[in-house]
PDB file of C-alpha atoms in Angstrom:
ATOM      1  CA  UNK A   1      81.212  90.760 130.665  1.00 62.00           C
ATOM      2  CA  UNK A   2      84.535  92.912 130.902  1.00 90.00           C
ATOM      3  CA  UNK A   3      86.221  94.091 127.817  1.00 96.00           C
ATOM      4  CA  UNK A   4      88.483  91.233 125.973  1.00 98.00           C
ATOM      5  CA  UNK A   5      91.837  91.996 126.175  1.00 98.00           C
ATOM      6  CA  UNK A   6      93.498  92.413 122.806  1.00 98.00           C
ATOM      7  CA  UNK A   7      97.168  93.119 122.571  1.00 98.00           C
ATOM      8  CA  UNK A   8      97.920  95.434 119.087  1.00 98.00           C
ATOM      9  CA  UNK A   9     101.636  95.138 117.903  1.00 97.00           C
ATOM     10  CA  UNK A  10     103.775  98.148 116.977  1.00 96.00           C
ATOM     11  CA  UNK A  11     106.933  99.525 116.506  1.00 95.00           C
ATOM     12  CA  UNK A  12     108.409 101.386 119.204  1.00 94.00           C
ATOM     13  CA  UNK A  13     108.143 104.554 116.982  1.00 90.00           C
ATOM     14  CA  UNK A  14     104.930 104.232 115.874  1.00 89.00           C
ATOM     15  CA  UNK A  15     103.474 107.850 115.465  1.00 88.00           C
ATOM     16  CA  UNK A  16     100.750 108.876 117.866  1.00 90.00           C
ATOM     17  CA  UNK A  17      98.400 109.190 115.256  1.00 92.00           C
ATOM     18  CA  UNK A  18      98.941 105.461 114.216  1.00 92.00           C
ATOM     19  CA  UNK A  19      98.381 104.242 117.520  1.00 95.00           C
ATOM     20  CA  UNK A  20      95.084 106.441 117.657  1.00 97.00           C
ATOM     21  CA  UNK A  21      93.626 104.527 115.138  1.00 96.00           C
ATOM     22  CA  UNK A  22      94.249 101.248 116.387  1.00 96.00           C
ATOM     23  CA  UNK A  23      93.446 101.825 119.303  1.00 98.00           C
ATOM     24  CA  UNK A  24      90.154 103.605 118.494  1.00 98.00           C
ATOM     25  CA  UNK A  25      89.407 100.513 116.646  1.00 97.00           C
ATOM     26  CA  UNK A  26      89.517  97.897 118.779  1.00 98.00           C
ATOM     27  CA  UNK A  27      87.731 100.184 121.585  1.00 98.00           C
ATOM     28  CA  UNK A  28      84.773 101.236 119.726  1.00 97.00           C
ATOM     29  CA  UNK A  29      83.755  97.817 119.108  1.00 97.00           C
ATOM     30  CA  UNK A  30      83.995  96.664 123.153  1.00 98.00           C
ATOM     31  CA  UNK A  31      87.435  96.058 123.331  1.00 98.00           C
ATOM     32  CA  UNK A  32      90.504  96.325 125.997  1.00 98.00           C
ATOM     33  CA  UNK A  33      93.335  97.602 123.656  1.00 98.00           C
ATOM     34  CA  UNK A  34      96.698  96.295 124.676  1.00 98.00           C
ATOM     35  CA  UNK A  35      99.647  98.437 123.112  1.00 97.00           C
ATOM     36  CA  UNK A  36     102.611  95.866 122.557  1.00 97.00           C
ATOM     37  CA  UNK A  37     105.920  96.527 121.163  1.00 96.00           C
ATOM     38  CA  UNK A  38     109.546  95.721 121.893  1.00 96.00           C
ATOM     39  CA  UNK A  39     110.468  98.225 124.366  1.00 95.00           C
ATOM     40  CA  UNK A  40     107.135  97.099 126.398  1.00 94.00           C
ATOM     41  CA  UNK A  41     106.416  94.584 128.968  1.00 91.00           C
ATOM     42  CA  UNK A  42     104.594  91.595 127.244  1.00 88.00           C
ATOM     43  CA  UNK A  43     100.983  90.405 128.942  1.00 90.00           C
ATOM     44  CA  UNK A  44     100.543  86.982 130.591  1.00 88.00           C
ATOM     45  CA  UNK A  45      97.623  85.758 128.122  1.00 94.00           C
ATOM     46  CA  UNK A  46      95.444  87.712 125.578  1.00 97.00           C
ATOM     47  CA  UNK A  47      91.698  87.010 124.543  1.00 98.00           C
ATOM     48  CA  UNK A  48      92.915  88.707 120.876  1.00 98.00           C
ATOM     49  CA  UNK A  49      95.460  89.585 119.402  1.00 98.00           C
ATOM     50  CA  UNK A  50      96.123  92.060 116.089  1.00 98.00           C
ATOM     51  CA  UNK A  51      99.731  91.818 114.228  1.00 98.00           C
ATOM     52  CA  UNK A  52      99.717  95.140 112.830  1.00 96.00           C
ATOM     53  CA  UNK A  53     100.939  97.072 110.122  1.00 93.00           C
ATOM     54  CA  UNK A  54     104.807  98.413 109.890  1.00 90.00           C
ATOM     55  CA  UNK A  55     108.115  98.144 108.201  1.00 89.00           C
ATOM     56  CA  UNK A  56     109.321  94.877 106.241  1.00 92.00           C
ATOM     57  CA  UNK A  57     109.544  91.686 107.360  1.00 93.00           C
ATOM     58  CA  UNK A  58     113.348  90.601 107.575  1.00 92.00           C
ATOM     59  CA  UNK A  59     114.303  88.628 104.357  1.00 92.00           C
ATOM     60  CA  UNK A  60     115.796  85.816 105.377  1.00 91.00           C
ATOM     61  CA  UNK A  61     113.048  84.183 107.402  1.00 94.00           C
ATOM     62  CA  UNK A  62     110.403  83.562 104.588  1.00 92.00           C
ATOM     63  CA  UNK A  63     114.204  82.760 102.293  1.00 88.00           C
ATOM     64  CA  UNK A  64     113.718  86.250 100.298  1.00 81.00           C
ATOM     65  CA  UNK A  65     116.827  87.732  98.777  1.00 73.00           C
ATOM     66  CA  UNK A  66     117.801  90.639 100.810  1.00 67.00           C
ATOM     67  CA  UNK A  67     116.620  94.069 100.268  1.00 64.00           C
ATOM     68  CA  UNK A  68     119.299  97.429 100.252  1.00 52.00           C
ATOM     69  CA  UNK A  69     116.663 100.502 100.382  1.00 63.00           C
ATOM     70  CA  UNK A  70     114.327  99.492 102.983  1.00 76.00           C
ATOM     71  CA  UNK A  71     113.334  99.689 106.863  1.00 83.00           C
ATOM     72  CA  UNK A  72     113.199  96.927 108.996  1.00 87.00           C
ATOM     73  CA  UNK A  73     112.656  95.739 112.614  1.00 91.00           C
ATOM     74  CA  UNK A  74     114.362  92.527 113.550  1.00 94.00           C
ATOM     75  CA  UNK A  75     113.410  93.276 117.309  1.00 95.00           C
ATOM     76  CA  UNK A  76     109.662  93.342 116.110  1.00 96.00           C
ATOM     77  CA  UNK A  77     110.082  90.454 114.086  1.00 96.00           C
ATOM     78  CA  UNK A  78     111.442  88.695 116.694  1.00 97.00           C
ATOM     79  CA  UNK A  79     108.296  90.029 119.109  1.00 97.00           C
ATOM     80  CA  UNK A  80     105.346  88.791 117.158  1.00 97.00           C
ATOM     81  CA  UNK A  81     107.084  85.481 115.886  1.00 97.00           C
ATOM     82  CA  UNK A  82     106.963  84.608 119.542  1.00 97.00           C
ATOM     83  CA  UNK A  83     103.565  85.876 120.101  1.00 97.00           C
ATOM     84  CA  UNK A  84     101.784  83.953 117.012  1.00 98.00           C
ATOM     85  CA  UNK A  85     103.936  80.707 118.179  1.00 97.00           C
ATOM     86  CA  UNK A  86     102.317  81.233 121.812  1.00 96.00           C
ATOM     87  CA  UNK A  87      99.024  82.263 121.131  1.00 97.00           C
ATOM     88  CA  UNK A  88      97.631  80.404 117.717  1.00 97.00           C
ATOM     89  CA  UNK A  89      98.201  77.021 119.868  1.00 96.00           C
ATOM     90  CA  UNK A  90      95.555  78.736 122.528  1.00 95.00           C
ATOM     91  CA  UNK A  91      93.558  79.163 119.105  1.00 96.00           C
ATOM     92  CA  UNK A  92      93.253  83.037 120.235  1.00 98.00           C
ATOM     93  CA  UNK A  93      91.557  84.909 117.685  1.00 98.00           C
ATOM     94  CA  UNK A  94      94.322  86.868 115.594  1.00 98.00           C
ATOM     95  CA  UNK A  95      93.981  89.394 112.701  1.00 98.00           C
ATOM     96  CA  UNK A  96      96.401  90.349 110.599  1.00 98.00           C
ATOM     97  CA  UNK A  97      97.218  94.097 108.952  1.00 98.00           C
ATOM     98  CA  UNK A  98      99.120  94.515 106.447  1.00 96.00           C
ATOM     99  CA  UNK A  99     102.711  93.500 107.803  1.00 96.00           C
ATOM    100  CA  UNK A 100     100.572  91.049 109.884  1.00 97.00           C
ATOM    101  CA  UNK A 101      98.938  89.561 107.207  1.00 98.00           C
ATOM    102  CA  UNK A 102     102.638  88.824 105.417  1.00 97.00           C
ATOM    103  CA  UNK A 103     104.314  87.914 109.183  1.00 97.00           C
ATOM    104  CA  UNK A 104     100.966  84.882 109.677  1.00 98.00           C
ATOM    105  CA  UNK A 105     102.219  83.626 106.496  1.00 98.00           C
ATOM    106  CA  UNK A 106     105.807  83.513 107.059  1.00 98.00           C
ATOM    107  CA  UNK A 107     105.364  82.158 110.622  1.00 98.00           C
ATOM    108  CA  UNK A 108     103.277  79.116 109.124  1.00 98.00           C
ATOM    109  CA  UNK A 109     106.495  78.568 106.466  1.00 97.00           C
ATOM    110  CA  UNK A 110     104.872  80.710 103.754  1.00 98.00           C
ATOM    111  CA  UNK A 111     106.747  83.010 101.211  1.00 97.00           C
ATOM    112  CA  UNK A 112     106.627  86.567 100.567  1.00 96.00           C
ATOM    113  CA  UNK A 113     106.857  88.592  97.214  1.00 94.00           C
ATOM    114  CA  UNK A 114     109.820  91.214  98.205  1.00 91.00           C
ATOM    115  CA  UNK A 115     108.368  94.140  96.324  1.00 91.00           C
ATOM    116  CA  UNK A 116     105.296  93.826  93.925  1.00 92.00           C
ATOM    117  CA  UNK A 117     106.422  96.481  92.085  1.00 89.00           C
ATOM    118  CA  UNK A 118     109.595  94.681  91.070  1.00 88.00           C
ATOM    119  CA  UNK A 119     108.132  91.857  90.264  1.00 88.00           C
ATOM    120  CA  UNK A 120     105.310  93.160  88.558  1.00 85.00           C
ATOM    121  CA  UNK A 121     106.115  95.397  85.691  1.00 81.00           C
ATOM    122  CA  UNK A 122     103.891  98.459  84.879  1.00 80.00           C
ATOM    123  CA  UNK A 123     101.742  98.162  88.200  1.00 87.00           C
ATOM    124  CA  UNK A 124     100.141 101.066  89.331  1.00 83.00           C
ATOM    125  CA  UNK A 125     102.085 102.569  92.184  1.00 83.00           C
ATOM    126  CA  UNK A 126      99.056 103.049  94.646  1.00 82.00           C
ATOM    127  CA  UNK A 127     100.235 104.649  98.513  1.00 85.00           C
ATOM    128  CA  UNK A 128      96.734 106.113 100.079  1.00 91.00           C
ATOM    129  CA  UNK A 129      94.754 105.778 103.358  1.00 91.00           C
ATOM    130  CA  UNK A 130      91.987 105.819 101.554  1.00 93.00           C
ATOM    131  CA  UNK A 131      89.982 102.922 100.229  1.00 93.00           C
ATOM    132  CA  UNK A 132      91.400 103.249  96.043  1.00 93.00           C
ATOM    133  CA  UNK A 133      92.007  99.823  95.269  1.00 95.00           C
ATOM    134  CA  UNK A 134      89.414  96.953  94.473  1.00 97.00           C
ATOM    135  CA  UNK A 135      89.587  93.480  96.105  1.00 98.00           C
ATOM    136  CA  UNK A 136      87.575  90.696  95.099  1.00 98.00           C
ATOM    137  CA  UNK A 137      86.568  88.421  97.684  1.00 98.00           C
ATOM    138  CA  UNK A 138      86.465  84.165  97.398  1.00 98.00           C
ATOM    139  CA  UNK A 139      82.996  83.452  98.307  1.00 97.00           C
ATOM    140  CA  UNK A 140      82.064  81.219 101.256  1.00 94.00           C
ATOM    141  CA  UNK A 141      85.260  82.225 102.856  1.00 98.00           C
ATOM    142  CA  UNK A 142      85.312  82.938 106.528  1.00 98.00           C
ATOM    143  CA  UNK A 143      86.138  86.563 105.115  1.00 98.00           C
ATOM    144  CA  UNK A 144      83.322  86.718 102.580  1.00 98.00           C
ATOM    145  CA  UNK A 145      81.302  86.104 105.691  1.00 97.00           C
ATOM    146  CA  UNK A 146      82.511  88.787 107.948  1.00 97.00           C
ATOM    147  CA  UNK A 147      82.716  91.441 105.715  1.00 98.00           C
ATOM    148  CA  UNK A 148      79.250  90.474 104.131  1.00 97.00           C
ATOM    149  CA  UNK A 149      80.100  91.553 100.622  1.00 98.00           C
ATOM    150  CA  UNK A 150      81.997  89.787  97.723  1.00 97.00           C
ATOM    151  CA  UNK A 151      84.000  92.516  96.730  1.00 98.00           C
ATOM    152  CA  UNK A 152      85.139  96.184  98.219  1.00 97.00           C
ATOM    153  CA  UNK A 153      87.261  99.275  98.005  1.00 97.00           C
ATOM    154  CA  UNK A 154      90.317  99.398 100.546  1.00 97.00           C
ATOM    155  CA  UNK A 155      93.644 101.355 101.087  1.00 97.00           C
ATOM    156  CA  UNK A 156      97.164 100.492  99.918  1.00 94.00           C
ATOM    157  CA  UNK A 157     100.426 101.146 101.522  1.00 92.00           C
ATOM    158  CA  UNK A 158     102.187  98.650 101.086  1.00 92.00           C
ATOM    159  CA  UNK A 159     105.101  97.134  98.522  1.00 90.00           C
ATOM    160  CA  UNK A 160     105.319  93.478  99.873  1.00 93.00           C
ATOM    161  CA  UNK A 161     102.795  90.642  99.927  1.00 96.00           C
ATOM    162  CA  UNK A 162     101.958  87.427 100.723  1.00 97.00           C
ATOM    163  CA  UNK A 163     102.915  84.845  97.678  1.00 97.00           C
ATOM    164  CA  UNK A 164     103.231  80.962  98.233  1.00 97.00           C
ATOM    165  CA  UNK A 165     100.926  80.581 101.075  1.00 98.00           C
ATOM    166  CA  UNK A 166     101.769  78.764 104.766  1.00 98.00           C
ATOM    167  CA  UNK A 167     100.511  75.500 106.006  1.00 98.00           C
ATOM    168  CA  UNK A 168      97.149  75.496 106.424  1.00 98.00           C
ATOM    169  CA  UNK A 169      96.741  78.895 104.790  1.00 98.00           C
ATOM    170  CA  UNK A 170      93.803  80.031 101.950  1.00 98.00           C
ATOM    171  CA  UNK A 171      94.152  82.881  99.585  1.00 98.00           C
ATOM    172  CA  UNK A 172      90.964  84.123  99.702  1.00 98.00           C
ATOM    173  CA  UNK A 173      91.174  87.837  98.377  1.00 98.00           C
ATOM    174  CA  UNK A 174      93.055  89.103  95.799  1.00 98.00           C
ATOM    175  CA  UNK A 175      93.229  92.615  93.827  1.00 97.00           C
ATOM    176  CA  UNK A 176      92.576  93.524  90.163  1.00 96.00           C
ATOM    177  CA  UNK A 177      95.737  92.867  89.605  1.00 95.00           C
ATOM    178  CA  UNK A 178      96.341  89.687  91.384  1.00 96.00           C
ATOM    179  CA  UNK A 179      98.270  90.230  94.124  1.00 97.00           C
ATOM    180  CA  UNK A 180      96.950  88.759  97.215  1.00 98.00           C
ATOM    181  CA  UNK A 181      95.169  90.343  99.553  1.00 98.00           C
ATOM    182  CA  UNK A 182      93.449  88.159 101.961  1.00 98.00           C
ATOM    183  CA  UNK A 183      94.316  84.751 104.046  1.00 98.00           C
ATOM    184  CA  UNK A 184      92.795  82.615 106.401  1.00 98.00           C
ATOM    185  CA  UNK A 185      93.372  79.675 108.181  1.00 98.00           C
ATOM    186  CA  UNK A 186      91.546  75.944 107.601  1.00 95.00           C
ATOM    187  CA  UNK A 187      92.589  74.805 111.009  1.00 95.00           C
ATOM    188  CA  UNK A 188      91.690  77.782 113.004  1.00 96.00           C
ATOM    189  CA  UNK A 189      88.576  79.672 114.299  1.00 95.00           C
ATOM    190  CA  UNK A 190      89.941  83.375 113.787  1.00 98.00           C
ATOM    191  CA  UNK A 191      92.844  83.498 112.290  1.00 98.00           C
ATOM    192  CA  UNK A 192      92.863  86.077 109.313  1.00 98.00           C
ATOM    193  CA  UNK A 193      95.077  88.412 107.280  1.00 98.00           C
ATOM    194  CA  UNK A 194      94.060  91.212 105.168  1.00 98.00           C
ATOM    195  CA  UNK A 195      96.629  93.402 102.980  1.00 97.00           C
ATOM    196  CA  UNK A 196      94.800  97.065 103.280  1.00 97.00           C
ATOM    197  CA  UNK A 197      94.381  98.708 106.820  1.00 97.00           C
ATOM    198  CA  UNK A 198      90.747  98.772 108.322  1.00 98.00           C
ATOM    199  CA  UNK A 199      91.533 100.822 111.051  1.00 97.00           C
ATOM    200  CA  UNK A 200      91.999 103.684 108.646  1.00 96.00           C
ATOM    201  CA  UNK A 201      88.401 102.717 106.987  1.00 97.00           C
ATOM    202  CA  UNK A 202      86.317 104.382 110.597  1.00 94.00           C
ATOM    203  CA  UNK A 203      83.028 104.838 107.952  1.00 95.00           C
ATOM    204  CA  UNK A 204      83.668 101.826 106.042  1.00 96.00           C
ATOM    205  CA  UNK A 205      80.906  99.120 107.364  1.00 96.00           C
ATOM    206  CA  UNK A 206      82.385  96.091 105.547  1.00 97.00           C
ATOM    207  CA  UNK A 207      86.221  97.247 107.309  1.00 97.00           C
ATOM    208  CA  UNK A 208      84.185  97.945 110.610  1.00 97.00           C
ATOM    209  CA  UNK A 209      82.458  94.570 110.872  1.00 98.00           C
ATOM    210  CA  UNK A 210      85.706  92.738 110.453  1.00 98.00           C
ATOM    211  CA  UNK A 211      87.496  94.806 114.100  1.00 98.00           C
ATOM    212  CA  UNK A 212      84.027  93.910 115.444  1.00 98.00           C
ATOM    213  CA  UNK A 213      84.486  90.314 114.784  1.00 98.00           C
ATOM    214  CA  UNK A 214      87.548  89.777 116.080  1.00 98.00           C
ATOM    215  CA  UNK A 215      85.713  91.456 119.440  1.00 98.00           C
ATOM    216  CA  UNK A 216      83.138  88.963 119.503  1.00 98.00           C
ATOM    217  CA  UNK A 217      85.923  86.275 118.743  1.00 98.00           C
ATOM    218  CA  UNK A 218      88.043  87.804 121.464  1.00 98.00           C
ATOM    219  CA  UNK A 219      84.755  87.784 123.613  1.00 97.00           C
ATOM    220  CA  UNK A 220      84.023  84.075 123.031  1.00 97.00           C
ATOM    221  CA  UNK A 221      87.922  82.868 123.644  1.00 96.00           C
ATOM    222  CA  UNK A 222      87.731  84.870 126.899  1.00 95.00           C
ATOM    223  CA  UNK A 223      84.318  82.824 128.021  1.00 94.00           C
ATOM    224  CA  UNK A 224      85.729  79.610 127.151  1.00 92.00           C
ATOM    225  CA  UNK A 225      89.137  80.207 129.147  1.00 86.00           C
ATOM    226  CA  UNK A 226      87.080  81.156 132.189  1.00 83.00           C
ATOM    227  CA  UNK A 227      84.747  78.435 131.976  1.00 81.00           C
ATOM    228  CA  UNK A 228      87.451  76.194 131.989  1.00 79.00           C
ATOM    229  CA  UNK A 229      89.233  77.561 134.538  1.00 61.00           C
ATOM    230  CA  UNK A 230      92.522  78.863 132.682  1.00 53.00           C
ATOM    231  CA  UNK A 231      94.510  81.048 134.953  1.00 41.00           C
ATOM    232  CA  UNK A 232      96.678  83.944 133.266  1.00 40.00           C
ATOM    233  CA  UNK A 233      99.370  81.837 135.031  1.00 32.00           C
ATOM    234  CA  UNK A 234      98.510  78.504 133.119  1.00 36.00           C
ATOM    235  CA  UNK A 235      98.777  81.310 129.666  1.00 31.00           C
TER     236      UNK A 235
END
């Protein structure tokens, strides 16, 4: 079959290298990557779908206090709200970077820890592409399963993360020093958020077999829409 279509969020400034390896990603595992950002007309229906990495989620919609010294994108916000409240009813396979991760969690009335480093004094400030920080992994999670190991080394560039989890929403990863790093859903097929960025892990089989299951996933949705005769107008 075709290549499943899989829409990636972004800024509108994301740098060219950014978009590289997102894009890269999703292609080398058989999948149609779909740049989508504010600026940019939005697709009638999706077979996937990846919220990706960026700037901080606006305060007030997971009920945070507001934040002076940081960026944000209330246009982008705005953009992948709509897109998780559109597509997660289609039970579209979504995945979760970083940002996206903490955005499936606010969407499904989770909460947010404003800046780990605030809230947790003494922790290691940690800001690399490359995979320096341990997670431990829940076994028998749906993530356990995809990754195939209980435990692995990933990046960190972030400052926020998920805390109170959503409605229907497992914490199933978590780093050495407790902050979460993993979700999933109970109600949902694919729907998963992990803290570190695997498009930045190319060499990294664990991080590669999680992009290649949301292809597969993204594969499957797309066979199951045609078979039952779902029109990108009915989307």
């Amino acid at each position: 079959m075709s290549r499943p279509l899989i829409g990636i969020t972004t800024s509108d400034q994301k740098s060219h290298l950014a978009w590289w390896f997102d894009w890269f990603a999703v292609w080398r595992h058989g999948g149609k990557p779909l740049r989508l950002s504010p600026s940019r007309p939005q697709p009638e229906s999706l077979d996937g779908l990846i919220i990706g990495g960026g700037d901080d989620i606006q305060a007030h919609l997971y009920g945070g206090e507001v934040q002076l010294d940081v960026r944000l994108d209330p246009a982008r916000d705005e953009l992948e709200l709509a897109l998780l409240e559109r597509f997660i009813p289609l039970n579209t396979p979504v995945l979760g970077i970083c940002r996206g991760a903490q955005l499936i969690n606010v969407h499904l009335g989770g909460t947010l820890d404003p800046d780990i480093y605030t809230t947790h004094e003494g922790l290691k400030r940690r800001r690399t592409v490359l995979p320096r920080k341990t997670v431990d992994i829940v076994g028998a999670s749906k993530l356990h399963r995809l990754l195939g190991v209980t435990w692995c080394r990933v990046n960190s560039l972030h400052h926020q993360a998920v805390y109170g989890a959503g409605r229907g929403i497992e914490i199933v990863a978590r780093d050495r020093d407790g902050l979460v790093q993993g979700i999933e859903s109970r109600e949902h097929e694919f729907l998963i958020g992990v803290q570190w960025h695997p498009e930045w892990l190319l060499f990294n089989r664990p991080q590669q077999r999680l992009i290649r299951a949301l292809v597969t996933a993204s594969k499957r949705h797309a066979k199951r829409r045609s078979k039952n005769g779902y029109l990108k107008a009915d989307i």
